[in-house]
Amino acid sequence: MMDIDKSKLVLVHNKDDMISDIALETKEIGYYKDSWNRFKKNKASLVAFYILCVVLFFVFFGPYMKSYDLPETHSIEAARLNNLTPKIPILEKFGLFDGTKTITRGTQFLLYLNETELGEGVILEGLPQELIDDPNHPDYDGVDSLEVKVDYYKYKNYISSYMPENYFGVLAENENSGGNEDALGSVRRTLTQDNFNEYVKKNYIIDILRIIETPNPENPSEPFYQYEVRVNQFMLSLDTEPEDTFFWLGTTNAGKDLFTEIWLGARISLLMALAVVVINSTVGITVGAIAGYYGGALDLAMDRLVEIVSSIPFLSVLTLLTLRYGTELWVIVFAFTATGWIGMYRTGRMQFYRFKNREYVFAARTLGASDGRIMFKHIFPNTLGLIVTGLALSIPIFVFTEASFSFLGIINYSDATSVGMLIEQGQQVMQIHPHLLIYPSIYIAVLMITFNLFGNGLRDAFNPQLRGVE
């Protein structure tokens, strides 16, 4: 150092020059803005967020998008519209969601086809015309079962309008007993003159079977007429023809629109999940924060209480409450919150115990900050990432658990429909009507995957230790 030539040392600035900092040209980024910027960079979480927005849109507006005023559940009209396959406008022209179905019918079905005419466009493929035209065909007696692709909407209308469910049973009974019971009797309707005129005006009547003339007690000179008619069930129930009827996801076994039922069930599940999450997080985080921050005897007492509560099996709590109070919505919410707050309690306690001895907490306490300010101004933001992740994951966990118990029959709402109940109903007929199981299951799967991806993105976005990290 002593050998350096001092003449070579030159000041960068003259002693009279004013040196000042350069003003920042960018705007200051707050905590939440920085969190949103980090969240947007996680493409999987961003896509999951958009999917959740679409799901929430249908949850709130999907039930109002139905095109038809359907008959009451368990009515005859509703039963005649059950288990229809998915049918969507425009897509049907490309062979997708076109309302078709492959059904299996045996020789008795072929006998029926020779007695009546199904109508144009009902059978699409799979039925050899020679078997219909010739009962004496060599292959006729050998047909035990035959797969036939039909326009299921037209087929269902024909079955419900012309041929009741007991048609074949009545035929067999007549053959065995020599009876003459009318096999189509249950599709008859007896109408008064006024009702008959109304049905004619609306094109509900397919055929007039009989006109009954009876004396008019009020005016004997004018006879009183009653009409036995056969009606178009689609026109009577929906005021539309089968070819103009569209159920996007088909109908349930009770004749309800499956699209509407899924979103009604999803709305109930998500609203209950939101209520459970709010209660559990409020109670759990508050109690956990107090226990973790103050510690000592309070923390020890709370731990013993939590051990006692957590040792009670959730299934026992749910079963006892439902047996005593039924399956009202508030009962299910109470069952899930009775022990559900423990998870958030442990998270809050762990995080507050972890951060309460950090340097910035000591600095805040030295400057005179109160315990409440330290807890919710300095410690709580550092725990927010983990807490938000827990909240985001609690919603699909509740939905999946509620759907599981609904599927098992433990939860069975009397005045509401859940997605789990739809899955249970679809599972019973999944080999015959697979759409009743597929679409509710897809909803549950999509909800679970998207909420998990969304929760992981929130965890990283709200982690203050990653603030400013690219």
XYZ file of C-alpha atoms in Angstrom:
470
model
C 0.000 0.000 0.000
C 2.861 2.380 0.705
C 4.234 1.948 -2.836
C 1.118 3.345 -4.611
C 1.708 6.551 -6.505
C -0.740 9.025 -4.969
C -0.683 11.148 -8.146
C -2.656 8.402 -9.877
C -5.520 8.683 -7.394
C -8.212 10.961 -8.888
C -11.554 11.945 -7.318
C -14.584 10.924 -9.342
C -16.428 14.059 -8.344
C -15.199 17.514 -7.571
C -15.519 18.521 -3.959
C -18.084 21.124 -4.932
C -20.374 18.635 -6.740
C -23.685 17.717 -5.045
C -24.253 13.968 -4.827
C -27.852 12.768 -4.398
C -29.785 9.524 -4.691
C -31.572 8.742 -7.936
C -35.374 8.687 -7.537
C -37.057 5.300 -8.056
C -38.849 5.176 -11.406
C -41.088 2.215 -10.494
C -44.114 2.272 -8.241
C -43.947 0.687 -4.834
C -45.481 -2.799 -4.825
C -47.577 -3.687 -1.798
C -47.819 -7.090 -0.150
C -51.048 -8.147 -1.850
C -49.990 -6.828 -5.254
C -46.744 -8.761 -4.980
C -48.716 -11.861 -3.942
C -50.968 -11.549 -6.983
C -47.926 -11.168 -9.284
C -46.410 -14.363 -7.870
C -49.717 -16.183 -8.135
C -50.065 -15.273 -11.845
C -46.716 -16.855 -12.597
C -47.997 -20.226 -11.376
C -49.794 -21.303 -14.563
C -51.400 -24.425 -13.089
C -52.889 -22.474 -10.176
C -54.060 -19.701 -12.509
C -55.860 -22.205 -14.759
C -57.387 -23.818 -11.658
C -58.573 -20.377 -10.531
C -60.336 -19.776 -13.868
C -61.935 -23.226 -13.742
C -63.197 -22.504 -10.212
C -64.692 -19.230 -11.462
C -66.585 -21.168 -14.151
C -67.768 -23.721 -11.573
C -68.949 -20.955 -9.225
C -70.783 -19.282 -12.108
C -72.763 -22.458 -12.767
C -73.294 -23.023 -9.046
C -75.069 -19.678 -8.711
C -76.675 -19.372 -12.157
C -76.841 -22.971 -13.464
C -80.148 -23.855 -11.735
C -81.813 -20.933 -13.519
C -80.636 -22.042 -16.961
C -83.093 -24.941 -17.296
C -85.384 -24.745 -20.292
C -88.395 -26.627 -18.959
C -90.787 -26.528 -16.044
C -90.569 -30.186 -15.124
C -93.379 -32.169 -13.464
C -93.317 -32.745 -9.726
C -91.034 -35.500 -8.470
C -92.638 -38.956 -8.129
C -95.533 -37.968 -10.412
C -96.494 -40.189 -13.351
C -95.383 -37.516 -15.835
C -91.978 -37.207 -14.149
C -91.476 -40.978 -14.172
C -92.116 -41.031 -17.915
C -89.282 -38.537 -18.468
C -86.702 -40.346 -16.345
C -83.227 -41.508 -17.358
C -83.123 -39.555 -20.620
C -79.648 -39.396 -22.140
C -77.680 -36.133 -22.654
C -78.697 -34.055 -25.637
C -77.191 -30.674 -26.572
C -78.195 -28.442 -29.505
C -75.693 -28.129 -32.384
C -73.456 -30.880 -30.950
C -76.180 -33.418 -31.747
C -75.627 -32.744 -35.440
C -72.057 -34.033 -35.083
C -73.097 -37.212 -33.279
C -72.125 -35.883 -29.843
C -74.684 -35.657 -27.041
C -77.377 -36.535 -29.564
C -79.835 -38.238 -27.204
C -79.255 -41.723 -28.620
C -78.895 -44.922 -26.621
C -78.170 -48.549 -27.335
C -80.782 -50.742 -25.693
C -81.094 -54.513 -25.481
C -84.382 -56.162 -26.388
C -85.239 -59.790 -27.016
C -87.766 -61.701 -29.108
C -90.681 -60.203 -27.197
C -89.587 -56.770 -28.378
C -89.618 -58.008 -31.968
C -93.136 -59.370 -31.459
C -94.202 -55.957 -30.258
C -92.663 -54.275 -33.310
C -94.729 -56.514 -35.564
C -97.911 -55.452 -33.799
C -97.347 -51.728 -33.793
C -95.319 -49.023 -35.508
C -92.706 -47.248 -33.458
C -92.655 -44.276 -35.758
C -90.079 -42.697 -38.034
C -86.612 -42.030 -36.643
C -86.941 -44.061 -33.452
C -84.708 -47.018 -34.393
C -81.456 -45.762 -35.876
C -79.403 -48.922 -36.372
C -78.898 -52.496 -35.234
C -82.307 -53.979 -36.036
C -82.476 -56.052 -39.244
C -85.513 -55.009 -41.209
C -86.209 -58.576 -42.306
C -86.834 -59.577 -38.694
C -89.455 -56.854 -38.409
C -91.155 -57.676 -41.688
C -91.099 -61.469 -41.388
C -91.962 -63.185 -38.076
C -91.188 -66.505 -39.770
C -87.617 -65.489 -40.556
C -85.141 -68.342 -39.787
C -83.190 -66.157 -37.330
C -86.285 -64.929 -35.528
C -86.637 -67.668 -32.921
C -82.914 -67.652 -32.205
C -82.799 -64.045 -31.084
C -82.388 -64.014 -27.300
C -81.156 -60.444 -27.095
C -80.614 -57.758 -29.657
C -78.774 -54.460 -29.286
C -80.664 -51.636 -30.943
C -79.563 -48.012 -31.198
C -82.530 -45.688 -30.790
C -83.324 -42.014 -30.505
C -83.984 -42.366 -26.803
C -86.174 -39.272 -26.561
C -88.554 -40.525 -29.262
C -88.350 -44.075 -27.929
C -89.131 -42.943 -24.389
C -92.054 -40.877 -25.621
C -93.435 -43.789 -27.576
C -93.057 -46.157 -24.629
C -94.714 -43.706 -22.230
C -97.413 -42.531 -24.642
C -98.409 -45.849 -26.198
C -96.907 -48.673 -24.171
C -96.854 -48.519 -20.368
C -94.180 -50.310 -18.366
C -96.451 -53.304 -17.658
C -97.233 -53.897 -21.340
C -95.337 -57.166 -21.726
C -96.496 -58.383 -18.317
C -100.134 -57.804 -19.282
C -99.645 -59.612 -22.583
C -98.115 -62.619 -20.834
C -100.861 -62.645 -18.185
C -103.580 -62.524 -20.850
C -101.920 -65.362 -22.719
C -101.605 -67.549 -19.612
C -105.013 -66.847 -18.121
C -107.036 -66.239 -21.251
C -107.865 -62.758 -20.002
C -108.565 -59.709 -22.132
C -107.121 -56.881 -20.007
C -106.239 -53.822 -22.058
C -102.452 -53.731 -22.185
C -102.480 -50.017 -22.978
C -105.063 -49.092 -20.400
C -102.767 -47.151 -18.089
C -101.897 -44.582 -20.754
C -105.531 -43.656 -21.269
C -106.821 -40.358 -19.988
C -110.484 -39.533 -19.473
C -111.242 -35.878 -20.218
C -114.249 -33.651 -19.844
C -115.385 -31.484 -22.755
C -113.465 -28.410 -21.526
C -110.256 -30.339 -20.883
C -110.624 -32.098 -24.216
C -110.899 -28.778 -26.070
C -107.820 -27.479 -24.248
C -105.790 -30.603 -25.088
C -106.843 -30.373 -28.746
C -105.818 -26.723 -28.892
C -102.373 -27.515 -27.521
C -101.878 -30.619 -29.739
C -101.515 -32.952 -26.769
C -103.836 -35.669 -28.100
C -102.431 -38.498 -30.205
C -105.588 -40.550 -30.581
C -109.219 -40.537 -29.419
C -109.890 -44.049 -28.119
C -113.533 -43.703 -27.098
C -116.245 -41.089 -26.606
C -118.528 -41.780 -23.647
C -121.982 -40.210 -23.642
C -123.656 -39.938 -20.237
C -126.794 -38.121 -19.058
C -126.327 -34.566 -17.915
C -127.991 -34.249 -14.475
C -128.330 -30.478 -14.852
C -129.788 -30.515 -18.364
C -131.097 -33.931 -19.514
C -131.718 -32.635 -23.044
C -127.966 -32.058 -23.540
C -125.783 -35.162 -23.163
C -122.567 -35.055 -21.166
C -119.478 -36.255 -23.079
C -116.273 -37.741 -21.765
C -113.313 -38.594 -23.967
C -110.839 -41.424 -23.508
C -107.676 -40.292 -25.257
C -104.020 -41.150 -25.590
C -101.732 -38.131 -25.190
C -98.199 -37.171 -26.197
C -96.317 -37.273 -22.893
C -93.569 -34.897 -24.015
C -96.103 -32.321 -25.190
C -98.179 -32.755 -22.032
C -95.217 -32.533 -19.630
C -92.818 -30.180 -21.413
C -94.921 -28.563 -24.135
C -92.386 -29.680 -26.735
C -91.826 -32.586 -29.110
C -89.059 -35.143 -28.454
C -86.946 -33.910 -31.369
C -87.090 -30.372 -29.954
C -86.337 -31.408 -26.343
C -82.828 -30.982 -24.939
C -81.491 -32.025 -21.553
C -77.791 -31.170 -21.569
C -76.799 -33.913 -19.119
C -79.960 -36.028 -19.329
C -82.505 -36.617 -16.589
C -82.382 -38.469 -13.276
C -84.364 -41.564 -12.349
C -86.950 -39.194 -10.819
C -87.380 -37.289 -14.091
C -85.379 -34.223 -12.992
C -82.876 -32.316 -15.123
C -79.459 -33.710 -14.104
C -77.667 -30.464 -15.088
C -79.868 -28.491 -12.705
C -79.672 -31.093 -9.943
C -75.859 -31.152 -10.005
C -75.583 -27.388 -9.561
C -78.290 -27.321 -6.903
C -76.396 -30.002 -4.996
C -73.102 -28.178 -5.574
C -74.603 -24.941 -4.263
C -75.733 -26.614 -1.045
C -72.365 -28.347 -0.574
C -70.300 -25.202 -1.210
C -72.450 -22.954 0.974
C -72.225 -25.487 3.799
C -68.477 -25.825 3.187
C -68.086 -22.040 3.391
C -70.022 -21.927 6.670
C -67.956 -24.780 8.133
C -64.644 -23.242 7.019
C -65.514 -19.792 8.415
C -66.550 -21.222 11.789
C -63.621 -23.630 12.051
C -61.040 -21.050 11.000
C -62.408 -18.312 13.257
C -62.565 -20.505 16.341
C -59.437 -22.546 15.619
C -57.088 -19.707 14.655
C -58.256 -17.422 17.479
C -57.851 -20.075 20.191
C -54.633 -21.403 18.651
C -53.124 -17.914 18.373
C -53.838 -17.150 22.028
C -52.472 -20.494 23.213
C -49.348 -20.303 21.052
C -48.553 -16.661 21.854
C -49.001 -16.745 25.620
C -47.982 -20.379 26.197
C -47.537 -21.592 29.737
C -50.446 -23.015 31.706
C -52.979 -21.729 29.163
C -51.270 -23.586 26.357
C -51.054 -26.739 28.461
C -54.754 -26.589 29.369
C -55.806 -26.037 25.750
C -53.685 -28.974 24.592
C -55.401 -31.281 27.075
C -58.824 -30.046 25.938
C -57.905 -30.566 22.285
C -56.705 -34.101 22.993
C -60.043 -34.938 24.608
C -62.117 -33.442 21.768
C -59.967 -34.956 19.007
C -60.310 -38.437 20.546
C -64.056 -38.399 19.780
C -64.610 -40.133 16.389
C -66.204 -37.806 13.856
C -68.416 -40.561 12.484
C -69.863 -41.132 15.959
C -70.632 -37.430 16.328
C -72.284 -37.290 12.909
C -74.302 -40.459 13.440
C -75.577 -39.466 16.887
C -76.572 -35.978 15.758
C -78.391 -37.221 12.665
C -80.218 -39.889 14.651
C -81.335 -37.355 17.230
C -82.000 -34.255 15.117
C -82.294 -35.592 11.562
C -80.291 -34.450 8.545
C -81.170 -30.779 8.520
C -78.444 -28.561 7.080
C -77.597 -26.973 10.439
C -77.107 -30.416 11.969
C -74.499 -31.325 9.337
C -72.718 -27.971 9.774
C -72.635 -28.438 13.563
C -71.285 -31.985 13.199
C -68.427 -30.803 10.983
C -67.557 -27.906 13.301
C -67.769 -29.848 16.582
C -64.286 -31.259 16.011
C -63.323 -29.603 12.727
C -61.746 -26.520 14.364
C -58.916 -28.583 15.821
C -56.915 -28.603 12.580
C -56.926 -24.809 12.328
C -56.165 -24.580 16.065
C -52.991 -26.612 15.614
C -51.951 -24.561 12.604
C -52.506 -21.252 14.408
C -50.783 -22.413 17.597
C -47.756 -23.737 15.728
C -47.317 -20.593 13.643
C -47.742 -18.115 16.518
C -45.432 -20.170 18.760
C -42.879 -20.202 15.947
C -42.853 -16.445 15.253
C -43.450 -14.946 18.705
C -39.711 -14.856 19.560
C -38.482 -13.400 16.280
C -36.416 -10.203 16.275
C -39.119 -8.017 14.709
C -41.522 -9.083 17.474
C -38.982 -8.063 20.120
C -38.513 -4.744 18.333
C -42.269 -4.105 18.223
C -42.630 -4.992 21.902
C -39.713 -2.694 22.785
C -41.429 0.160 20.962
C -44.518 -0.374 23.103
C -46.791 -2.343 20.754
C -49.641 -4.169 22.463
C -50.049 -7.938 22.358
C -53.045 -7.629 20.046
C -51.110 -5.462 17.575
C -48.122 -7.824 17.647
C -50.324 -10.861 17.082
C -52.403 -9.586 14.175
C -50.119 -6.961 12.654
C -46.730 -8.648 12.830
C -47.225 -12.403 13.342
C -50.500 -13.101 11.546
C -49.307 -11.926 8.058
C -46.388 -14.362 8.303
C -48.783 -17.238 8.964
C -51.276 -16.174 6.284
C -49.835 -18.342 3.527
C -50.234 -21.580 5.450
C -53.633 -20.554 6.826
C -55.006 -19.593 3.385
C -53.769 -22.880 1.964
C -55.528 -24.732 4.763
C -58.740 -22.830 4.105
C -58.581 -23.503 0.355
C -58.027 -27.220 0.945
C -60.705 -27.452 3.643
C -63.476 -26.685 1.147
C -62.888 -29.682 -1.186
C -62.248 -31.912 1.835
C -65.658 -30.991 3.230
C -67.355 -31.438 -0.165
C -65.726 -34.840 -0.670
C -66.505 -35.984 2.897
C -70.115 -34.809 2.691
C -70.493 -36.516 -0.697
C -68.993 -39.737 0.711
C -71.401 -39.863 3.642
C -74.297 -38.986 1.343
C -73.246 -41.819 -0.946
C -73.212 -44.203 2.024
C -76.664 -43.006 3.115
C -75.524 -41.570 6.460
C -76.437 -38.079 5.260
C -79.776 -38.105 3.457
C -81.436 -34.725 3.115
C -85.207 -34.785 3.070
C -85.707 -31.455 1.302
C -82.454 -31.029 -0.639
C -80.226 -32.845 -3.098
C -76.476 -33.284 -2.772
C -73.955 -34.463 -5.336
C -73.228 -37.507 -3.156
C -76.876 -38.529 -3.310
C -76.797 -38.189 -7.118
C -73.702 -40.410 -7.273
C -75.381 -42.999 -5.050
C -78.461 -43.021 -7.285
C -76.298 -43.265 -10.412
C -74.247 -46.106 -8.978
C -77.372 -48.256 -8.714
C -78.066 -48.022 -12.460
C -74.582 -47.292 -13.811
C -74.617 -50.235 -16.223
C -77.906 -49.159 -17.788
C -77.714 -45.363 -17.467
C -74.000 -44.510 -16.954
C -74.527 -40.754 -17.404
C -76.216 -40.581 -13.996
C -72.909 -41.583 -12.377
C -70.380 -40.040 -14.763
C -71.298 -36.349 -14.598
C -71.652 -35.946 -10.802
C -68.359 -37.848 -10.426
C -66.641 -35.548 -12.925
C -67.816 -32.538 -10.931
C -66.344 -33.938 -7.683
C -63.046 -34.835 -9.417
C -62.680 -31.414 -11.068
C -63.476 -29.624 -7.814
C -60.893 -31.632 -5.848
C -58.102 -31.160 -8.419
C -58.689 -27.440 -9.023
C -58.979 -26.566 -5.321
C -55.728 -28.411 -4.576
C -53.878 -26.591 -7.356
C -55.461 -23.310 -6.338
C -54.500 -23.830 -2.677
C -50.882 -24.614 -3.569
C -50.699 -21.407 -5.596
C -52.116 -19.365 -2.715
C -49.597 -20.875 -0.297
C -46.660 -19.683 -2.374
C -48.254 -16.346 -3.230
C -48.959 -15.350 0.398
C -45.621 -16.511 1.771
C -43.938 -13.225 2.866
C -40.513 -14.884 2.768
C -40.882 -15.088 -1.012
C -41.732 -11.415 -1.420
C -39.853 -9.920 -4.333
C -38.560 -13.331 -5.460
C -38.915 -13.933 -9.177
